[in-house]
Tab-separated table of C-alpha atoms and ligand atoms in Angstrom:
chain	number	residue	atom	x	y	z
F	246	MET	CA	-8.395	-23.400	-40.069
F	247	ALA	CA	-6.375	-20.300	-39.772
F	248	ASP	CA	-2.710	-20.596	-39.185
F	249	LYS	CA	-1.188	-20.533	-35.767
F	250	ILE	CA	0.164	-17.356	-34.336
F	251	THR	CA	3.191	-16.995	-32.294
F	252	LEU	CA	3.473	-14.460	-29.541
F	253	SER	CA	7.287	-13.693	-28.699
F	254	VAL	CA	8.312	-11.647	-25.783
F	255	ILE	CA	12.065	-10.951	-25.852
F	256	LYS	CA	13.616	-8.547	-23.306
F	257	ALA	CA	17.004	-7.261	-22.326
F	258	ASP	CA	18.505	-4.513	-20.212
F	259	VAL	CA	20.868	-2.753	-22.591
F	260	GLY	CA	21.469	0.441	-20.616
F	261	GLY	CA	19.754	2.435	-17.866
F	262	LEU	CA	18.596	6.124	-17.419
F	263	VAL	CA	19.640	6.967	-14.735
F	264	GLY	CA	21.560	4.039	-13.109
F	265	HIS	CA	19.157	1.097	-13.254
F	266	THR	CA	15.817	2.887	-13.053
F	267	SER	CA	14.565	3.376	-16.575
F	268	VAL	CA	15.269	3.204	-20.353
F	269	HIS	CA	15.992	6.200	-22.551
F	270	PRO	CA	13.251	7.437	-24.875
F	271	ASP	CA	15.598	7.232	-27.876
F	272	MET	CA	16.279	3.623	-27.359
F	273	MET	CA	12.404	2.977	-27.226
F	274	GLU	CA	12.019	4.988	-30.394
F	275	ALA	CA	14.890	3.155	-32.229
F	276	ALA	CA	13.247	-0.264	-31.338
F	277	ARG	CA	9.803	0.898	-32.518
F	278	GLN	CA	11.270	2.212	-35.781
F	279	ARG	CA	13.113	-1.012	-36.493
F	280	LEU	CA	10.166	-3.307	-35.724
F	281	GLY	CA	7.960	-0.940	-37.639
F	282	LYS	CA	10.046	-1.409	-40.798
F	283	VAL	CA	9.971	-5.182	-40.437
F	284	LYS	CA	6.228	-5.256	-39.979
F	285	THR	CA	5.818	-3.116	-42.934
F	286	LYS	CA	7.629	-5.710	-44.966
F	287	GLY	CA	5.567	-8.441	-43.514
F	288	GLY	CA	8.034	-9.994	-41.154
F	289	LEU	CA	5.864	-9.237	-38.064
F	290	SER	CA	2.092	-9.389	-37.744
F	291	ASP	CA	2.364	-6.791	-34.974
F	292	PHE	CA	4.462	-5.466	-32.147
F	293	HIS	CA	4.515	-3.514	-28.982
F	294	VAL	CA	7.680	-2.047	-27.376
F	295	THR	CA	7.561	-1.342	-23.751
F	296	ARG	CA	9.729	-1.364	-20.520
F	297	CYS	CA	9.678	-2.126	-16.981
F	298	GLY	CA	12.500	-0.273	-15.113
F	299	ASP	CA	15.714	-0.525	-17.015
F	300	ASP	CA	14.390	-3.600	-19.071
F	301	MET	CA	13.170	-3.104	-22.603
F	302	GLU	CA	10.481	-5.595	-23.782
F	303	LEU	CA	9.718	-6.476	-27.392
F	304	ILE	CA	6.142	-7.959	-27.617
F	305	MET	CA	5.838	-9.470	-31.115
F	306	THR	CA	3.302	-11.571	-33.063
F	307	HIS	CA	4.304	-13.551	-36.193
F	308	GLY	CA	3.676	-16.781	-38.020
F	309	GLU	CA	7.193	-18.093	-37.713
F	310	GLY	CA	6.781	-20.321	-34.565
F	311	PRO	CA	8.790	-20.220	-31.370
F	312	ASP	CA	12.607	-20.329	-31.426
F	313	ASN	CA	12.711	-18.797	-34.855
F	314	GLU	CA	16.145	-17.635	-35.976
F	315	LYS	CA	14.813	-14.679	-38.051
F	316	ILE	CA	12.838	-13.329	-34.921
F	317	HIS	CA	15.616	-13.911	-32.478
F	318	LYS	CA	18.282	-12.262	-34.818
F	319	LEU	CA	15.716	-9.319	-35.284
F	320	ALA	CA	15.660	-8.935	-31.412
F	321	TRP	CA	19.451	-9.432	-31.072
F	322	ASP	CA	20.374	-6.883	-33.795
F	323	LEU	CA	17.825	-4.442	-32.206
F	324	PHE	CA	19.421	-4.788	-28.728
F	325	VAL	CA	22.845	-4.136	-30.316
F	326	GLU	CA	21.540	-0.995	-32.083
F	327	CYS	CA	19.987	0.162	-28.671
F	328	THR	CA	23.298	-0.578	-26.963
F	329	GLU	CA	24.965	1.822	-29.278
F	330	ILE	CA	22.643	4.493	-28.291
F	331	ALA	CA	23.066	3.787	-24.776
F	332	LYS	CA	26.863	3.956	-25.166
F	333	SER	CA	26.694	7.177	-27.136
F	334	LEU	CA	24.780	8.679	-24.094
F	335	LYS	CA	26.997	7.001	-21.761
F	336	LEU	CA	23.876	5.321	-20.071
F	337	TYR	CA	24.387	2.978	-17.280
F	338	GLY	CA	25.331	-0.622	-17.874
F	339	ALA	CA	25.237	-0.250	-21.693
F	340	GLY	CA	24.866	-3.819	-23.282
F	341	GLN	CA	24.479	-5.179	-19.844
F	342	ASP	CA	22.505	-8.265	-20.957
F	343	LEU	CA	24.310	-8.954	-24.152
F	344	LEU	CA	26.689	-11.469	-22.832
F	345	LYS	CA	27.892	-13.036	-26.222
F	346	ASP	CA	29.536	-11.336	-29.161
F	347	ALA	CA	27.913	-12.828	-32.179
F	348	PHE	CA	24.528	-14.215	-32.934
F	349	SER	CA	24.316	-17.827	-33.673
F	350	GLY	CA	20.887	-19.235	-34.404
F	351	THR	CA	19.035	-18.454	-31.196
F	352	ILE	CA	18.977	-15.643	-28.593
F	353	LYS	CA	18.441	-18.208	-25.836
F	354	GLY	CA	21.678	-18.473	-23.841
F	355	MET	CA	23.005	-15.208	-24.999
F	356	GLY	CA	21.581	-13.051	-22.045
F	357	PRO	CA	18.176	-11.723	-23.166
F	358	GLY	CA	15.065	-13.286	-21.644
F	359	VAL	CA	12.551	-15.075	-23.850
F	360	ALA	CA	8.948	-16.290	-23.517
F	361	GLU	CA	7.055	-17.558	-26.560
F	362	ILE	CA	3.974	-19.302	-27.207
F	363	GLU	CA	2.332	-20.694	-30.358
F	364	PHE	CA	-1.490	-20.958	-30.556
F	365	GLN	CA	-4.595	-21.093	-32.660
F	366	GLU	CA	-6.378	-17.956	-32.117
F	367	ARG	CA	-9.851	-18.424	-30.365
F	368	LYS	CA	-13.035	-16.395	-31.081
F	369	SER	CA	-11.560	-13.985	-28.620
F	370	ASP	CA	-7.954	-14.242	-27.267
F	371	PRO	CA	-6.942	-12.166	-24.159
F	372	VAL	CA	-3.395	-12.416	-23.070
F	373	ILE	CA	-1.461	-10.714	-20.325
F	374	VAL	CA	2.301	-10.214	-20.513
F	375	PHE	CA	3.717	-9.671	-17.041
F	376	MET	CA	7.136	-7.941	-16.925
F	377	ALA	CA	9.313	-7.403	-13.770
F	378	ASP	CA	12.415	-5.533	-12.811
F	379	LYS	CA	14.867	-6.038	-9.904
F	380	THR	CA	13.847	-9.642	-9.603
F	381	SER	CA	14.457	-13.046	-11.202
F	382	PRO	CA	12.586	-15.755	-12.979
F	383	GLY	CA	11.661	-17.578	-9.845
F	384	ALA	CA	9.495	-14.637	-8.862
F	385	TRP	CA	6.669	-16.075	-10.979
F	386	ASN	CA	6.373	-19.389	-9.158
F	387	LEU	CA	4.202	-18.111	-6.538
F	388	PRO	CA	1.683	-16.164	-8.664
F	389	LEU	CA	1.704	-18.959	-11.322
F	390	PHE	CA	0.867	-21.507	-8.665
F	391	GLN	CA	-1.923	-19.227	-7.436
F	392	ILE	CA	-3.271	-18.692	-10.874
F	393	PHE	CA	-3.186	-22.123	-12.203
F	394	ALA	CA	-3.390	-24.470	-9.277
F	395	ASN	CA	-5.156	-22.751	-6.301
F	396	PRO	CA	-8.957	-22.898	-6.226
F	397	PHE	CA	-8.942	-20.193	-3.596
F	398	ASN	CA	-7.310	-17.722	-6.003
F	399	THR	CA	-8.971	-19.055	-9.351
F	400	ALA	CA	-12.617	-19.850	-9.185
F	401	GLY	CA	-12.526	-21.214	-12.653
F	402	LEU	CA	-10.609	-24.374	-11.418
F	403	ILE	CA	-14.034	-25.188	-9.832
F	404	ILE	CA	-16.474	-23.480	-11.913
F	405	ASP	CA	-15.341	-23.755	-15.487
F	406	PRO	CA	-15.575	-27.383	-16.636
F	407	THR	CA	-12.792	-27.069	-19.087
F	408	MET	CA	-10.307	-25.949	-16.378
F	409	HIS	CA	-11.706	-28.384	-13.799
F	410	GLU	CA	-9.193	-31.044	-14.872
F	411	GLY	CA	-6.342	-28.786	-13.895
F	412	PHE	CA	-2.947	-27.951	-15.525
F	413	ARG	CA	0.460	-29.462	-16.148
F	414	PHE	CA	3.527	-27.457	-14.984
F	415	LYS	CA	6.935	-27.747	-16.617
F	416	VAL	CA	9.570	-26.859	-14.024
F	417	VAL	CA	13.171	-26.183	-14.906
F	418	ASP	CA	15.988	-26.922	-12.517
F	419	VAL	CA	18.290	-24.121	-13.704
F	420	PHE	CA	21.349	-25.449	-11.745
F	421	GLU	CA	21.240	-28.916	-13.397
F	422	ASN	CA	19.864	-27.767	-16.753
F	423	ARG	CA	16.968	-30.269	-16.707
F	424	SER	CA	13.218	-30.164	-16.453
F	425	ILE	CA	10.337	-32.119	-14.873
F	426	GLU	CA	6.602	-31.918	-15.398
F	427	PHE	CA	4.058	-32.037	-12.603
F	428	SER	CA	0.369	-32.613	-13.161
F	429	CYS	CA	-2.156	-30.666	-10.875
F	430	PRO	CA	-4.080	-31.191	-8.701
F	431	GLU	CA	-2.520	-34.780	-8.442
F	432	ASP	CA	0.950	-33.645	-7.934
F	433	LEU	CA	0.190	-30.420	-6.068
F	434	TYR	CA	2.485	-31.240	-2.958
F	435	ASP	CA	5.432	-32.501	-5.092
F	436	LEU	CA	5.156	-29.361	-7.286
F	437	LEU	CA	5.232	-27.136	-4.218
F	438	MET	CA	8.235	-28.843	-2.780
F	439	PHE	CA	10.194	-27.740	-5.735
F	440	ILE	CA	8.759	-24.370	-6.753
F	441	GLY	CA	8.944	-23.193	-3.160
F	442	ALA	CA	12.719	-22.977	-3.835
F	443	PRO	CA	12.548	-20.431	-6.746
F	444	ARG	CA	16.124	-19.680	-7.168
F	445	ARG	CA	16.635	-23.117	-8.534
F	446	PHE	CA	13.479	-24.451	-9.674
F	447	MET	CA	11.256	-22.293	-11.877
F	448	ILE	CA	8.009	-22.691	-13.696
F	449	HIS	CA	8.831	-22.370	-17.387
F	450	GLU	CA	5.500	-23.520	-19.157
F	451	ILE	CA	2.011	-24.421	-18.118
F	452	TYR	CA	-0.369	-26.601	-20.244
F	453	ARG	CA	-3.961	-27.410	-19.995
F	454	LYS	CA	-4.509	-31.190	-19.873
F	455	ASP	CA	-5.735	-31.237	-23.477
F	456	GLY	CA	-2.219	-30.070	-24.361
F	457	GLU	CA	-3.062	-26.382	-24.988
F	458	ILE	CA	-0.307	-23.919	-23.936
F	459	ALA	CA	-1.583	-21.677	-21.062
F	460	ALA	CA	1.539	-19.796	-19.976
F	461	CYS	CA	5.367	-19.372	-20.673
F	462	ALA	CA	7.887	-17.651	-18.448
F	463	SER	CA	11.429	-16.627	-19.261
F	464	THR	CA	13.832	-18.706	-17.149
F	465	GLN	CA	17.180	-17.471	-18.406
F	466	LYS	CA	19.691	-16.906	-15.519
F	467	LEU	CA	22.379	-14.461	-16.420
F	468	SER	CA	24.955	-15.545	-13.640
F	469	LEU	CA	24.718	-19.062	-14.942
F	470	ILE	CA	25.553	-17.933	-18.389
F	471	ALA	CA	28.153	-15.559	-17.506
F	472	GLY	CA	29.719	-17.295	-14.502
F	473	LYS	CA	29.551	-13.998	-12.523
F	474	TYR	CA	27.138	-11.376	-11.322
F	475	VAL	CA	26.033	-9.277	-14.287
F	476	GLY	CA	22.625	-7.780	-13.205
F	477	LYS	CA	19.516	-9.633	-12.540
F	478	ASP	CA	17.488	-11.636	-15.090
F	479	ASP	CA	14.487	-9.529	-14.862
F	480	PRO	CA	11.796	-11.873	-16.074
F	481	VAL	CA	8.656	-11.880	-18.229
F	482	VAL	CA	5.749	-14.286	-18.321
F	483	ILE	CA	2.850	-14.665	-20.772
F	484	VAL	CA	-0.534	-15.916	-19.409
F	485	ARG	CA	-3.413	-16.678	-21.699
F	486	CYS	CA	-6.943	-15.829	-20.118
F	487	GLN	CA	-10.611	-16.659	-20.366
F	488	SER	CA	-12.733	-19.373	-21.904
F	489	GLY	CA	-10.851	-22.512	-20.480
F	490	PHE	CA	-8.070	-20.437	-18.908
F	491	PRO	CA	-8.003	-18.152	-15.903
F	492	ALA	CA	-10.049	-15.023	-16.103
F	493	VAL	CA	-8.066	-11.727	-16.456
F	494	GLY	CA	-8.905	-11.012	-12.899
F	495	GLU	CA	-7.815	-14.369	-11.670
F	496	ALA	CA	-4.556	-13.893	-13.314
F	497	LEU	CA	-3.939	-10.479	-11.593
F	498	GLU	CA	-5.426	-11.497	-8.230
F	499	PRO	CA	-2.079	-13.144	-6.786
F	500	PHE	CA	-0.353	-9.786	-7.276
F	501	ALA	CA	-2.620	-8.152	-4.525
F	502	PHE	CA	-0.238	-9.905	-2.190
F	503	PRO	CA	3.293	-8.391	-2.605
F	504	HIS	CA	5.332	-11.510	-1.993
F	505	ILE	CA	9.026	-11.392	-1.348
F	506	VAL	CA	11.368	-11.915	-4.201
F	507	GLU	CA	15.243	-11.748	-4.812
F	508	GLY	CA	16.896	-9.177	-6.938
F	509	TRP	CA	16.695	-5.745	-5.102
F	510	MET	CA	19.743	-3.656	-4.884
F	511	ARG	CA	22.806	-5.224	-6.748
F	512	GLY	CA	20.694	-8.236	-7.280
F	513	SER	CA	21.571	-9.198	-3.791
F	514	HIS	CA	18.567	-8.349	-1.717
F	515	ASN	CA	15.089	-9.604	-0.967
F	516	GLY	CA	12.128	-7.290	-1.311
F	517	PRO	CA	8.477	-7.081	-2.054
F	518	LEU	CA	7.224	-7.416	-5.508
F	519	MET	CA	5.170	-4.127	-6.148
F	520	PRO	CA	2.455	-4.269	-8.827
F	521	VAL	CA	2.507	-0.831	-10.529
F	522	SER	CA	1.088	1.026	-13.622
F	523	PHE	CA	3.525	1.452	-16.679
F	524	GLU	CA	4.190	4.961	-15.521
F	525	GLN	CA	5.284	3.947	-12.066
F	526	ALA	CA	7.667	1.277	-13.397
F	527	ASN	CA	10.786	3.161	-12.288
F	528	PRO	CA	12.489	1.324	-9.356
F	529	SER	CA	14.415	4.189	-7.582
F	530	ARG	CA	14.398	3.544	-3.708
F	531	PHE	CA	17.437	1.550	-3.085
F	532	ASP	CA	17.078	0.685	-6.764
F	533	GLY	CA	13.591	-0.807	-6.069
F	534	PRO	CA	11.674	-2.194	-4.638
F	535	PRO	CA	11.133	-4.830	-7.189
F	536	ARG	CA	8.238	-4.030	-9.623
F	537	VAL	CA	5.816	-5.846	-11.908
F	538	ILE	CA	3.628	-4.462	-14.712
F	539	ALA	CA	0.889	-6.218	-16.491
F	540	ALA	CA	0.099	-5.451	-20.049
F	541	GLY	CA	-3.172	-6.947	-21.374
F	542	PHE	CA	-3.923	-7.364	-25.041
F	543	GLN	CA	-6.793	-9.009	-27.189
F	544	VAL	CA	-5.008	-10.765	-29.920
F	545	ALA	CA	-6.956	-10.416	-33.117
F	546	ASP	CA	-5.850	-11.975	-36.448
F	547	GLY	CA	-2.343	-11.383	-35.195
F	548	GLN	CA	-2.882	-7.911	-34.197
F	549	LEU	CA	-2.120	-6.850	-30.472
F	550	VAL	CA	-5.073	-4.923	-29.491
F	551	GLY	CA	-4.089	-2.858	-26.555
F	552	PRO	CA	-2.073	-2.671	-24.283
F	553	ARG	CA	-4.352	-2.171	-21.264
F	554	ASP	CA	-2.317	-1.143	-18.098
F	555	LEU	CA	-3.786	-3.662	-15.744
F	556	PHE	CA	-2.235	-2.727	-12.578
F	557	ASP	CA	-3.555	0.909	-13.054
F	558	ASP	CA	-6.269	0.236	-10.674
F	559	PRO	CA	-6.845	1.554	-7.199
F	560	ALA	CA	-7.724	-2.061	-6.221
F	561	PHE	CA	-3.974	-2.469	-6.152
F	562	ASP	CA	-3.193	0.507	-3.930
F	563	GLU	CA	-3.219	-1.627	-0.792
F	564	ALA	CA	-0.759	-4.028	-2.378
F	565	ARG	CA	1.558	-1.038	-3.132
F	566	LYS	CA	1.155	0.287	0.464
F	567	LYS	CA	1.771	-3.140	1.906
F	568	ALA	CA	4.971	-3.481	-0.378
F	569	ASN	CA	6.191	-0.163	0.997
F	570	GLU	CA	5.626	-1.322	4.578
F	571	ILE	CA	7.543	-4.596	3.808
F	572	ALA	CA	10.253	-2.525	2.143
F	573	ASN	CA	10.641	-0.387	5.238
F	574	TYR	CA	10.785	-3.430	7.368
F	575	LEU	CA	13.379	-5.175	5.376
F	576	ARG	CA	15.497	-2.191	4.653
F	577	ALA	CA	16.008	-1.821	8.429
F	578	HIS	CA	18.003	-5.060	8.383
F	579	GLY	CA	20.620	-3.228	6.341
F	580	PRO	CA	23.293	-5.666	5.072
F	581	PHE	CA	21.844	-8.549	7.301
F	582	GLU	CA	19.954	-11.563	6.103
F	583	PRO	CA	17.247	-12.261	5.198
F	584	HIS	CA	17.130	-8.734	3.431
F	585	ARG	CA	20.444	-9.548	1.968
F	586	LEU	CA	20.518	-12.818	0.053
F	587	GLY	CA	22.034	-15.878	1.514
F	588	LEU	CA	25.788	-16.712	0.965
F	589	GLU	CA	24.938	-19.244	-1.810
F	590	ASP	CA	23.608	-16.313	-3.842
F	591	LEU	CA	26.523	-14.115	-3.190
F	592	GLU	CA	28.936	-16.677	-4.761
F	593	TYR	CA	29.097	-14.706	-8.009
F	594	THR	CA	29.779	-11.300	-6.121
F	595	THR	CA	32.183	-10.279	-3.453
F	596	MET	CA	32.229	-13.210	-1.140
F	597	PRO	CA	34.973	-15.428	-3.023
F	598	LYS	CA	37.260	-12.572	-3.445
F	599	LEU	CA	36.892	-11.557	0.194
F	600	MET	CA	37.545	-15.226	1.294
F	601	ASP	CA	40.655	-15.358	-0.809
F	602	LYS	CA	41.966	-12.029	0.641
F	603	LEU	CA	41.270	-13.028	4.200
F	604	ALA	CA	42.403	-16.773	3.808
F	605	ALA	CA	45.611	-16.283	5.748
F	606	ARG	CA	43.943	-14.714	8.627
F	607	PHE	CA	41.616	-17.586	9.302
F	608	GLN	CA	42.731	-19.709	12.515
F	609	ARG	CA	41.742	-23.251	13.012
F	610	GLU	CA	39.435	-23.583	16.062
F	611	ALA	CA	40.074	-26.524	18.420
U	713	13P	P1	-17.968	-13.065	-18.811
U	713	13P	O1	-19.403	-13.686	-18.450
U	713	13P	O2	-18.176	-11.549	-19.076
U	713	13P	O3	-17.256	-13.695	-19.892
U	713	13P	O4	-17.230	-13.035	-17.563
U	713	13P	C1	-16.794	-14.323	-17.052
U	713	13P	C2	-15.633	-14.143	-16.312
U	713	13P	O5	-14.657	-14.905	-16.470
U	713	13P	C3	-15.617	-13.093	-15.295
U	713	13P	O6	-14.581	-13.255	-14.345
U	714	13P	P1	19.249	-4.553	-13.140
U	714	13P	O1	19.329	-5.923	-13.050
U	714	13P	O2	17.820	-4.178	-13.229
U	714	13P	O3	20.126	-3.963	-14.128
U	714	13P	O4	19.690	-3.994	-11.644
U	714	13P	C1	20.907	-4.243	-11.185
U	714	13P	C2	21.213	-3.587	-10.022
U	714	13P	O5	22.394	-3.845	-9.561
U	714	13P	C3	20.204	-2.793	-9.253
U	714	13P	O6	20.793	-2.370	-8.075
U	715	MG	MG1	20.401	-2.551	-15.355
U	716	MG	MG1	16.571	-4.541	-14.747
């Protein structure tokens, strides 16, 4: 049997052009050059560099397995190099997501987001990498539930005998640094109780009942690493498709509903997640609204055949229109909740300082 292949998606915001809207082409080029050299030397099977808003994504295939030091260091060094370019051009938030000074074994916990899966290539292996900007990892909870647990979304849960058993969901509690597994459909309601609170409970991995990995999402929370607001942890998720997994169209379907996610303007507002083509992944209105792109690949002997720009489809026009309507509606709330995030979410921003400043002016009410 052929060796297993690892698909690693590692991402970071290391500087925006202009503000937080996009990535400079020189940074993209530097990333491609560096990964190209490593591929030539046999250190990578293949790679694709892309971006969603101001977040740069490295999509890499290799035989080293997940959590590999060499691969993580490659990504870290590349982000450091791109930070230097960003600094030289005085791009906004240069090095924003690089929260630690020195690399030590794994990129996890250092700021960048990571999603990795290892699998035996099938006869044909379609995967989708979803990438978002101006939101946070909990944004995937709703679509992942739809894709892997809701038969009204995913006909395969009923029709495909290999999916009929359902899937296992690994959910992390990012506040307590622990995780729990739910098996669906048995634990459906328990699962929903947790993932319906996406700022704390995030779906990290999904497995088929035979143990095969089906999806993996980045769940790094920057504010919990840094202890203060440092930009949003714009997330990625890998979803495997077809033949025992959801069809490509089943994986895309939930995004026809632009659900409300956190992370818009200063990471402090709720807004609709708008599915867009690669070219339209430039959140500018009020630094948003939040965006998601979908890059489809066929993995063939470790090569990434693609990408196909899967939201580049007029069938998603209505979702974009709806997202704009929701954006108008929410924006009209200005600084009021629920457009602005709840107080718990502002604990890393202005609120504690303001409280301190005004402490003496508070009067005890009878
Ligand atoms: P094919 O018969 O082309 O594989 O399509 C099956 C499917 O999953 C379509 O959604
Ligand atoms: P990013 O997390 O994408 O850098 O956005 C930060 C922000 O403050 C946007 O208003
Ligand atoms: Mg930014
Ligand atoms: Mg971003």
